[in-house]
mmCIF file of C-alpha atoms and ligand atoms in Angstrom:
data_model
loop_
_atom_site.group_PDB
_atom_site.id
_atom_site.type_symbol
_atom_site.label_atom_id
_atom_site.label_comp_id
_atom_site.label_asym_id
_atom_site.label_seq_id
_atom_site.Cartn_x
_atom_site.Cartn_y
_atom_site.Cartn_z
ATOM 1 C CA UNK A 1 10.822 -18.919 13.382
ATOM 2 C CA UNK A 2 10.954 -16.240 10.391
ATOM 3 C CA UNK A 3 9.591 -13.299 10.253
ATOM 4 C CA UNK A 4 5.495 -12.705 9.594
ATOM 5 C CA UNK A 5 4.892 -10.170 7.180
ATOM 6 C CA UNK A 6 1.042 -9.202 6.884
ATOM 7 C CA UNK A 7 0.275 -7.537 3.301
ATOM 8 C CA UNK A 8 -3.160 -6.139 3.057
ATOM 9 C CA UNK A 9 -4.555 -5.688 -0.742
ATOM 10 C CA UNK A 10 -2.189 -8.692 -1.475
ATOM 11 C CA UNK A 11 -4.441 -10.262 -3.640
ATOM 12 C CA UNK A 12 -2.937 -8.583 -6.973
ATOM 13 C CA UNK A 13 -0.418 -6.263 -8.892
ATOM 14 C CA UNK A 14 1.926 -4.495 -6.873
ATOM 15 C CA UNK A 15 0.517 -6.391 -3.614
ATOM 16 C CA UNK A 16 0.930 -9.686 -5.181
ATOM 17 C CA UNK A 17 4.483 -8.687 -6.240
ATOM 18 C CA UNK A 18 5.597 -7.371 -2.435
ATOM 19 C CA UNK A 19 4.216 -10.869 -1.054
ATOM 20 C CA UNK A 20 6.494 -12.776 -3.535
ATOM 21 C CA UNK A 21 9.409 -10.370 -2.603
ATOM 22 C CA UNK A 22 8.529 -10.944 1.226
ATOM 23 C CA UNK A 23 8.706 -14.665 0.774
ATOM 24 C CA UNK A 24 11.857 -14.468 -0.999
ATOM 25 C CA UNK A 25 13.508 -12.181 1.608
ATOM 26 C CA UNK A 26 12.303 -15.082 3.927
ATOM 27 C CA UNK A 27 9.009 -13.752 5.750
ATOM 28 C CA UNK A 28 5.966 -15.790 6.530
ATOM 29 C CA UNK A 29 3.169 -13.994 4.579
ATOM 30 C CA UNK A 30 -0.524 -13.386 5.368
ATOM 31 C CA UNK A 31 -2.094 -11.937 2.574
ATOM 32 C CA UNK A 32 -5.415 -9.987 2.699
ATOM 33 C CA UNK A 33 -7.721 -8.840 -0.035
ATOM 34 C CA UNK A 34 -11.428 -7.910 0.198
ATOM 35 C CA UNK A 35 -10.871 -10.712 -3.318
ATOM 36 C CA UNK A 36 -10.221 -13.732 -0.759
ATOM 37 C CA UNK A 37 -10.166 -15.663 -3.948
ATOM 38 C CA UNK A 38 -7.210 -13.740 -5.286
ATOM 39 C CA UNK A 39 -5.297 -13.712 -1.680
ATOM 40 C CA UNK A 40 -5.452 -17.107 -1.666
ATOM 41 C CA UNK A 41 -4.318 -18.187 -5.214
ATOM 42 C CA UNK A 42 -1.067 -15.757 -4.462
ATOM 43 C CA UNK A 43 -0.505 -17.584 -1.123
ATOM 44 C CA UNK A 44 -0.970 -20.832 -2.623
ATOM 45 C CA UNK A 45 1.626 -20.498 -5.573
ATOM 46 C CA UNK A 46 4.249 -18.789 -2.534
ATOM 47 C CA UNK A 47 3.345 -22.406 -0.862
ATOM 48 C CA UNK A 48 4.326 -24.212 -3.962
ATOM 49 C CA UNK A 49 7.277 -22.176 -4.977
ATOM 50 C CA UNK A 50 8.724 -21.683 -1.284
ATOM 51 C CA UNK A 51 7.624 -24.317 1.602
ATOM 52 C CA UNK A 52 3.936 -25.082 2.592
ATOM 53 C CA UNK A 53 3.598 -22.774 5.465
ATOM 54 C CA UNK A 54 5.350 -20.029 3.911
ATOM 55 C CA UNK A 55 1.813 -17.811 3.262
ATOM 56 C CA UNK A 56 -1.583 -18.270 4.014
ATOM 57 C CA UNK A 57 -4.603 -16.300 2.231
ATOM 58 C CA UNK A 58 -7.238 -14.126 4.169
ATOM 59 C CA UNK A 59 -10.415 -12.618 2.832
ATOM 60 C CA UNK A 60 -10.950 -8.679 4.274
ATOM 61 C CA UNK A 61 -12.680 -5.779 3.679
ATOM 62 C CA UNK A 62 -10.136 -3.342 5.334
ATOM 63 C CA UNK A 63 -13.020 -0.333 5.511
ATOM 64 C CA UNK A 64 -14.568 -2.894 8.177
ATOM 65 C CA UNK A 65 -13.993 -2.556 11.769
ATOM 66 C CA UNK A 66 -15.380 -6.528 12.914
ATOM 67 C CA UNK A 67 -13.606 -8.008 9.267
ATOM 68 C CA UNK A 68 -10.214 -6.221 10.624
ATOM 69 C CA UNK A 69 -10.710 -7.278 13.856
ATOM 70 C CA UNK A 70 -11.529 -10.665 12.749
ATOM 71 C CA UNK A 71 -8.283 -10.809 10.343
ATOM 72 C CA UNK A 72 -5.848 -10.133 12.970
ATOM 73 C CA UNK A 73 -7.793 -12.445 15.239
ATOM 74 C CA UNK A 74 -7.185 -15.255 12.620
ATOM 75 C CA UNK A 75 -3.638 -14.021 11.442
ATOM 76 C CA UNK A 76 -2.478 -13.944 14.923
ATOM 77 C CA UNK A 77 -3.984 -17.994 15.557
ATOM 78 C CA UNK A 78 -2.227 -19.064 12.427
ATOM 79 C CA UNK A 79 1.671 -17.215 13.053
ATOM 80 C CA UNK A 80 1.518 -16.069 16.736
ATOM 81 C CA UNK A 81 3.298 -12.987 15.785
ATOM 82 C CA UNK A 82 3.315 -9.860 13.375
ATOM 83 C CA UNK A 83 6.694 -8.080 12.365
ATOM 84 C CA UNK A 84 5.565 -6.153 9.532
ATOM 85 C CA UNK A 85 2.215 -4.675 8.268
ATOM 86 C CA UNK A 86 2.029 -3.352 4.618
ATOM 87 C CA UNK A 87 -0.944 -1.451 3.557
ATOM 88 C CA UNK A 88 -0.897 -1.737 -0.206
ATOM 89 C CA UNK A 89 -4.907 -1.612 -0.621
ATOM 90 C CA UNK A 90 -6.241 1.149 -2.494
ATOM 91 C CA UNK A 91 -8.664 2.695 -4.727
ATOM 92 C CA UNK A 92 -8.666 5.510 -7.512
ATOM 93 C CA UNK A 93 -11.851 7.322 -8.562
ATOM 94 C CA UNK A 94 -10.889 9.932 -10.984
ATOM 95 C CA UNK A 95 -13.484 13.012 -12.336
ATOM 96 C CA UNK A 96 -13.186 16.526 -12.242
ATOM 97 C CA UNK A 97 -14.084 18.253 -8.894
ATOM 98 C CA UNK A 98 -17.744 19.856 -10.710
ATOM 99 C CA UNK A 99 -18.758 16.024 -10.878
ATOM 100 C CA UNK A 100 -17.658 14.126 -8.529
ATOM 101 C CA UNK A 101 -19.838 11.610 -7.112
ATOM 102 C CA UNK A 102 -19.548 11.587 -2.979
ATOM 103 C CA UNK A 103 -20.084 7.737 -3.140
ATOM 104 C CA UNK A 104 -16.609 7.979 -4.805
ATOM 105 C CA UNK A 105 -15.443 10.485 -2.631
ATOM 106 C CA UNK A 106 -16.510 8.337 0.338
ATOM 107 C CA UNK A 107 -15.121 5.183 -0.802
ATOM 108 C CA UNK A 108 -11.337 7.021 -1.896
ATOM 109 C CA UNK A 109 -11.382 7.941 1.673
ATOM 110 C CA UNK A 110 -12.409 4.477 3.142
ATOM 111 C CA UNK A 111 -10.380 2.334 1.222
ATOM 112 C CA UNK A 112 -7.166 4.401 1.281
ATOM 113 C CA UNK A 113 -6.983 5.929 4.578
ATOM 114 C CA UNK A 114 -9.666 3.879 7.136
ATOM 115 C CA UNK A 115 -8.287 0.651 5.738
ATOM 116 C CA UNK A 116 -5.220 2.155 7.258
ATOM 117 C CA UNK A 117 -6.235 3.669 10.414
ATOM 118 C CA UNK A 118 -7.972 0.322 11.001
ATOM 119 C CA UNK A 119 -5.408 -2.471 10.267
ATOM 120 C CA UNK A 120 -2.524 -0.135 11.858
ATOM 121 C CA UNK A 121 -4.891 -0.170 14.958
ATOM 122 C CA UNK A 122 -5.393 -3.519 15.176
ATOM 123 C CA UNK A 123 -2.044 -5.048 14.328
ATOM 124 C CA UNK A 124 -0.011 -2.774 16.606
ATOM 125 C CA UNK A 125 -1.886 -4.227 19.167
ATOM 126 C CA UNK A 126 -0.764 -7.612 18.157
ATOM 127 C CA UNK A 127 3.400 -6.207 18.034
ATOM 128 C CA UNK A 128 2.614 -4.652 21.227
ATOM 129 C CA UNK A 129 1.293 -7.862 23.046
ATOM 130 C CA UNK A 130 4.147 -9.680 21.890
ATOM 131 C CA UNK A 131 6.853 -7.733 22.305
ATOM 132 C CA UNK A 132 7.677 -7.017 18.978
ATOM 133 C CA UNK A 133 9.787 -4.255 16.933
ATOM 134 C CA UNK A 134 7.998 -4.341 14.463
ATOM 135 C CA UNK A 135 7.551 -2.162 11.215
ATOM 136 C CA UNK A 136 3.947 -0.287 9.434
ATOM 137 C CA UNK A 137 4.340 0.199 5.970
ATOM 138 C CA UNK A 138 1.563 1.899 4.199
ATOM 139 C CA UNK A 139 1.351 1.721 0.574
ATOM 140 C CA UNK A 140 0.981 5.901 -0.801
ATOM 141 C CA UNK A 141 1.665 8.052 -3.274
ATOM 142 C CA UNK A 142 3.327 10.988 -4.909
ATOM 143 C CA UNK A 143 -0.805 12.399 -4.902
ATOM 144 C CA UNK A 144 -0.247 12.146 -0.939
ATOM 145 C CA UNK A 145 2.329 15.281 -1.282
ATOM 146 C CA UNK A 146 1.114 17.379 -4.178
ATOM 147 C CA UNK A 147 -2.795 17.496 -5.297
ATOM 148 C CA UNK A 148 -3.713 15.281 -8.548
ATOM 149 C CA UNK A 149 -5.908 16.839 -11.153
ATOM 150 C CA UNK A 150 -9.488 15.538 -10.832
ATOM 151 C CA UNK A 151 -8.289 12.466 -8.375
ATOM 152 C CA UNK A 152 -9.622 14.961 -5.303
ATOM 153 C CA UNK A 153 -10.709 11.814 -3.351
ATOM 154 C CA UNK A 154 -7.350 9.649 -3.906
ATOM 155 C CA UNK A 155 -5.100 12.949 -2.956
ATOM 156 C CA UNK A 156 -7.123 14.101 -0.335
ATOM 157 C CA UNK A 157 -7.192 10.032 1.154
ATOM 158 C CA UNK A 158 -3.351 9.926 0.640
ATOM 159 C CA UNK A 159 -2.825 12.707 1.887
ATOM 160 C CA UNK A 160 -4.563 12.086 5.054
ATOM 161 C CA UNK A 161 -1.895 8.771 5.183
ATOM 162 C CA UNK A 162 1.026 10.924 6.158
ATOM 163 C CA UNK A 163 -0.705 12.345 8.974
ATOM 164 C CA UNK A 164 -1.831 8.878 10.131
ATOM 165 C CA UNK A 165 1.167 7.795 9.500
ATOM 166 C CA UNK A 166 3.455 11.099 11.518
ATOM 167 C CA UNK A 167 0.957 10.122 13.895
ATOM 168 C CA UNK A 168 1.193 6.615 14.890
ATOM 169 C CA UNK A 169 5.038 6.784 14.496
ATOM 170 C CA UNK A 170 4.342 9.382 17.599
ATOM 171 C CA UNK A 171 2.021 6.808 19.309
ATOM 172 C CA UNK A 172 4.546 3.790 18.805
ATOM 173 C CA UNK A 173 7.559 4.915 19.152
ATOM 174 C CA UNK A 174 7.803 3.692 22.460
ATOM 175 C CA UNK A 175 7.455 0.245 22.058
ATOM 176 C CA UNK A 176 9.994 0.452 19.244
ATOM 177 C CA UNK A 177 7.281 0.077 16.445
ATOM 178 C CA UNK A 178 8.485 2.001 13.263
ATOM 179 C CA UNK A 179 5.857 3.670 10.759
ATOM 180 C CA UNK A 180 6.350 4.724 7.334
ATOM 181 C CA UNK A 181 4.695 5.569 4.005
ATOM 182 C CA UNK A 182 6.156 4.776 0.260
ATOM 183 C CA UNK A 183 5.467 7.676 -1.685
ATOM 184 C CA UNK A 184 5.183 6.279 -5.542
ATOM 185 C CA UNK A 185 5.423 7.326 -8.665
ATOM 186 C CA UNK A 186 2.905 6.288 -11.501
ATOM 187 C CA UNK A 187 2.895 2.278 -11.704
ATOM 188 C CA UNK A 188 2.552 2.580 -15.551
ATOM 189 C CA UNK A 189 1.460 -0.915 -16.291
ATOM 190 C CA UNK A 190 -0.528 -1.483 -13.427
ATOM 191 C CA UNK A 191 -4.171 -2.153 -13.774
ATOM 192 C CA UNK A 192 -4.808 1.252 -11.641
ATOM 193 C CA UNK A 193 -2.773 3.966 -14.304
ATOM 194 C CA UNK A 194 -4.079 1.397 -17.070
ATOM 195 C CA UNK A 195 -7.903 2.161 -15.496
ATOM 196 C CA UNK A 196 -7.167 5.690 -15.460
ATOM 197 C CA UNK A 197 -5.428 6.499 -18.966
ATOM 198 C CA UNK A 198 -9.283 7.509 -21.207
ATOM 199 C CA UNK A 199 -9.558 9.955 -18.013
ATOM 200 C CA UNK A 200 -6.155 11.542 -17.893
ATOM 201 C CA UNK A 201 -6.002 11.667 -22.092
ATOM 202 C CA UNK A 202 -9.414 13.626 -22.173
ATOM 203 C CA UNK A 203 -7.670 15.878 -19.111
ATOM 204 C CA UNK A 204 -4.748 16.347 -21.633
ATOM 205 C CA UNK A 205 -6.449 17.167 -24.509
ATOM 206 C CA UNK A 206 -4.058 13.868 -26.253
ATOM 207 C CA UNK A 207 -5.037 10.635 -27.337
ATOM 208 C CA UNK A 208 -5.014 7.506 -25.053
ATOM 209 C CA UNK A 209 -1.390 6.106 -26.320
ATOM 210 C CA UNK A 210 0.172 9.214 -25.840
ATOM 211 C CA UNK A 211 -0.363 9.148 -22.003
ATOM 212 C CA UNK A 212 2.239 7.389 -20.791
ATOM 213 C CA UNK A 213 5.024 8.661 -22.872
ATOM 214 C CA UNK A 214 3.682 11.824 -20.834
ATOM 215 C CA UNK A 215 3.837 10.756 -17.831
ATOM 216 C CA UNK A 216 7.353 9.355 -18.577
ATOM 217 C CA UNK A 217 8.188 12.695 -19.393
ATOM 218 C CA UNK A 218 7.598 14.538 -16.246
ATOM 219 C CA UNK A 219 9.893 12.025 -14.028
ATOM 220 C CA UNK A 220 13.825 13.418 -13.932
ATOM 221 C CA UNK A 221 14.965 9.886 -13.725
ATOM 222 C CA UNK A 222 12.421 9.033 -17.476
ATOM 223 C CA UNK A 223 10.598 6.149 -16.617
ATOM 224 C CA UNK A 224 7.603 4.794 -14.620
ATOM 225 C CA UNK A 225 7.623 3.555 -11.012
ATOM 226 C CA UNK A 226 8.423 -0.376 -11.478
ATOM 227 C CA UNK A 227 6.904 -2.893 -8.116
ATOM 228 C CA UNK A 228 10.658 -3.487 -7.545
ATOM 229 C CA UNK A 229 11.515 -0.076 -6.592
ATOM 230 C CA UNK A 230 9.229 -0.021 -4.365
ATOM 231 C CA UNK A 231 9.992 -3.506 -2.763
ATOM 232 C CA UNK A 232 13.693 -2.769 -2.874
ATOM 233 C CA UNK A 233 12.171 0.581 -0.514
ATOM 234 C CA UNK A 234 10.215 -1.852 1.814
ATOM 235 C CA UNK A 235 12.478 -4.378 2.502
ATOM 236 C CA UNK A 236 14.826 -1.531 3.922
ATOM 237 C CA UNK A 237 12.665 0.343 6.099
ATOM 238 C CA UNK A 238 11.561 -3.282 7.185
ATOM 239 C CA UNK A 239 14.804 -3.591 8.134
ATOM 240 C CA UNK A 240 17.071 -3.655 11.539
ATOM 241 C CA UNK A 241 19.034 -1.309 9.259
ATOM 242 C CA UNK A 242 16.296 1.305 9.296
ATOM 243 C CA UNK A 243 15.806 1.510 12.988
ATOM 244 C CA UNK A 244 16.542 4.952 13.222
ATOM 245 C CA UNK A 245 14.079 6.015 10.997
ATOM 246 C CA UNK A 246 10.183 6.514 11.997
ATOM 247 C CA UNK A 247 7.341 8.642 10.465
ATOM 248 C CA UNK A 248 8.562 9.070 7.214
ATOM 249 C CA UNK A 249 6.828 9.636 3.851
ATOM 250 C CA UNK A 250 9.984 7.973 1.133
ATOM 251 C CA UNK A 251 9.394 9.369 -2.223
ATOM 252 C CA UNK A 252 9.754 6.197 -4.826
ATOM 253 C CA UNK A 253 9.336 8.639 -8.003
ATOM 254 C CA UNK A 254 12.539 8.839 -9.778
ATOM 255 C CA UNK A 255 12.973 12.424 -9.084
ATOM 256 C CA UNK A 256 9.442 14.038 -9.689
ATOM 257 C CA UNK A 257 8.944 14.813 -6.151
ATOM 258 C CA UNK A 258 11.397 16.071 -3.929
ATOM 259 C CA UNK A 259 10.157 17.379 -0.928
HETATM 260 N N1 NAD B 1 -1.023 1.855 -9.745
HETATM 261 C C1 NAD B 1 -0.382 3.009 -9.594
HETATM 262 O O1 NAD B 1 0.004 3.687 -10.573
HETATM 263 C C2 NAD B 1 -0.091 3.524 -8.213
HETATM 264 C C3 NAD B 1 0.671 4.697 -8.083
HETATM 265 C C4 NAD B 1 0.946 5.168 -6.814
HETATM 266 C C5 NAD B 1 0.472 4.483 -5.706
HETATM 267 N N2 NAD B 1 -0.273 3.346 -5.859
HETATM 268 C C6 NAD B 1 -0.769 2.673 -4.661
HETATM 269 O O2 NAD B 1 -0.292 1.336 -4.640
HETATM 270 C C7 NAD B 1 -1.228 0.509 -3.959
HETATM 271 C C8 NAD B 1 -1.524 -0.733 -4.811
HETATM 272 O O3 NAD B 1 -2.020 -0.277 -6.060
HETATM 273 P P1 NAD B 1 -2.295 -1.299 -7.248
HETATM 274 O O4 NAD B 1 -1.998 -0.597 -8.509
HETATM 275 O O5 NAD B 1 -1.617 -2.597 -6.953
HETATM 276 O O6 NAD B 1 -3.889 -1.436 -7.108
HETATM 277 P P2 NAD B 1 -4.862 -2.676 -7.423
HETATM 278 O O7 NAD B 1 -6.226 -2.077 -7.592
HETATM 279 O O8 NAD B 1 -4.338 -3.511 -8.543
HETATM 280 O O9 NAD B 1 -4.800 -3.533 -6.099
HETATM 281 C C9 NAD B 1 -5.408 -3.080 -4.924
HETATM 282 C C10 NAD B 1 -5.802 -4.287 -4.105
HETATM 283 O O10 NAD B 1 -6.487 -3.776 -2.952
HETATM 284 C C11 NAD B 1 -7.600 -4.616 -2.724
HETATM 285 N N3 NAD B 1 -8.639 -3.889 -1.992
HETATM 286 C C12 NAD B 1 -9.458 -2.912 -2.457
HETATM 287 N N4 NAD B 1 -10.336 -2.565 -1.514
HETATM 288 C C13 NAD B 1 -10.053 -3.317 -0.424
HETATM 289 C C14 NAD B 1 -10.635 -3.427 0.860
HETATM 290 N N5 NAD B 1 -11.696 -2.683 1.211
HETATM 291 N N6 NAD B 1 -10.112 -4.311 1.719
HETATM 292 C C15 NAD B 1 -9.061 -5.093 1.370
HETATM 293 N N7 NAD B 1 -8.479 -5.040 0.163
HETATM 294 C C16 NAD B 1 -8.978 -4.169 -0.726
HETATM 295 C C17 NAD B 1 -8.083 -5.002 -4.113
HETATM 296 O O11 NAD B 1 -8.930 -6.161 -4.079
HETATM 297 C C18 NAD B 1 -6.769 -5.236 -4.822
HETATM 298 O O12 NAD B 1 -6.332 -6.574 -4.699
HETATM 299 C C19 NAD B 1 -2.447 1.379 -3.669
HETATM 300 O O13 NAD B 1 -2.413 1.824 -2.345
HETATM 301 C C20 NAD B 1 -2.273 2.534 -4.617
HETATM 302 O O14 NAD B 1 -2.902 3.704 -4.157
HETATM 303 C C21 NAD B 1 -0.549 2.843 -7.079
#
């Protein structure tokens, strides 16, 4: 039987986009969204495009201990097995430090790095019972290595990912379970930059259509972060070929960040 690949915040954008690529590069998917609606729509069309069978949909809320518990309870009834986890969900909050609302402080922290620290928990088990290899893949950013301008909740979440991440490639190396994190560059025409651009042009001083073009400008390699670079990233460290490699942070940014 293929691989299962497990994608959590599947339900859209760059999620959406890594469960097509997974289905293409011939995994099973499960995809999970706190929008069960969405998760299900994606794993539908993989269905018609691919073979029925090929994905199945999932409604989560990651920041839940009992709703993870309860996902890999179901995921593991409908493929038997995990190979991969991806942990694409995520949330951006953005205000300067002076007013920034704990609620949103709280939830940047819950949603980025719980989420995590919950499904990692819960689906290693899962590798672990049945023998697998298999391969964590969390979903970061270049705001997990240096600090973003009034995103203090998102940077401090991300980078709390790395650790978590360092971490559990500690805890699971012995059973030959690999751990990494994708450190991206700005996704310029995702929803999430899109969300953000009235914020960043009043940080700037510029007006709203000038913000990517500035953006742009600070990556060495002059353009945005596309969902293919990062899948082209995730399909190798899901790899037999990247077997050597554990506890790594990858930097997807064209150059920006180089450390
Ligand atoms: N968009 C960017 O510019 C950018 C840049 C760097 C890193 N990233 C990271 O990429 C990942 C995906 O970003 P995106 O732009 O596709 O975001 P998005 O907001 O479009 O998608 C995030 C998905 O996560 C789901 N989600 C949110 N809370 C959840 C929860 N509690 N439980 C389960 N699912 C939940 C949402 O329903 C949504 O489907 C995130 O981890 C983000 O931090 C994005």
């Amino acid at each position: 039987m293929s691989d299962v690949a497990v994608v959590v915040g599947g339900g859209q954008t760059l999620g959406a986009f890594l469960c097509e690529g997974l289905a293409e590069a011939g995994y099973r998917v499960a995809v999970a969204d706190l929008n069960g609606e969405n998760a299900s729509k994606v794993a539908s069309s993989l269905n018609d495009k691919y073979k029925t069978g090929t994905a199945k949909g999932f409604q989560v809320d990651a920041t839940c201990e009992e709703s993870v518990k309860a996902l890999a309870t179901s995921v593991a009834a409908t493929f038997h097995q995990v190979n991969l986890l991806v942990y694409s969900a995520g949330i951006a909050k953005a205000a300067p430090i002076t007013h920034f609302p704990l609620n949103d402080f709280e939830l940047s922290l819950q949603v980025n790095l719980i989420g995590y620290f919950l499904t990692a928990r819960e689906f290693a088990q899962i590798m672990i019972r049945e023998g697998i290899k298999g391969r964590i893949i969390q979903i970061n950013s270049k705001s997990g290595k240096m600090g973003s301008k009034h995103n203090t909740g998102y940077s401090a979440a991300k980078f709390g990912g790395v650790g978590l991440t360092q971490s559990l490639a500690l805890d699971l190396a012995e059973y030959g379970i690999t751990v990494h994190s994708l450190m991206l560059g700005n996704l310029l025409k995702s929803p999430m930059f899109q969300s953000l651009i009235p914020q960043y042009a009043e940080k700037l001083k510029i007006k709203p259509e000038e913000v990517e073009s500035v953006y742009t400008a600070k990556v060495p390699l002059n353009r945005g972060c596309e969902y293919q670079d990062v899948l082209n990233a995730l399909l190798f460290y899901a790899s037999d070929k990247a077997s050597y490699c554990t506890g790594q942070s990858i930097n997807i940014t064209g150059g920006q960040v180089m450390f």
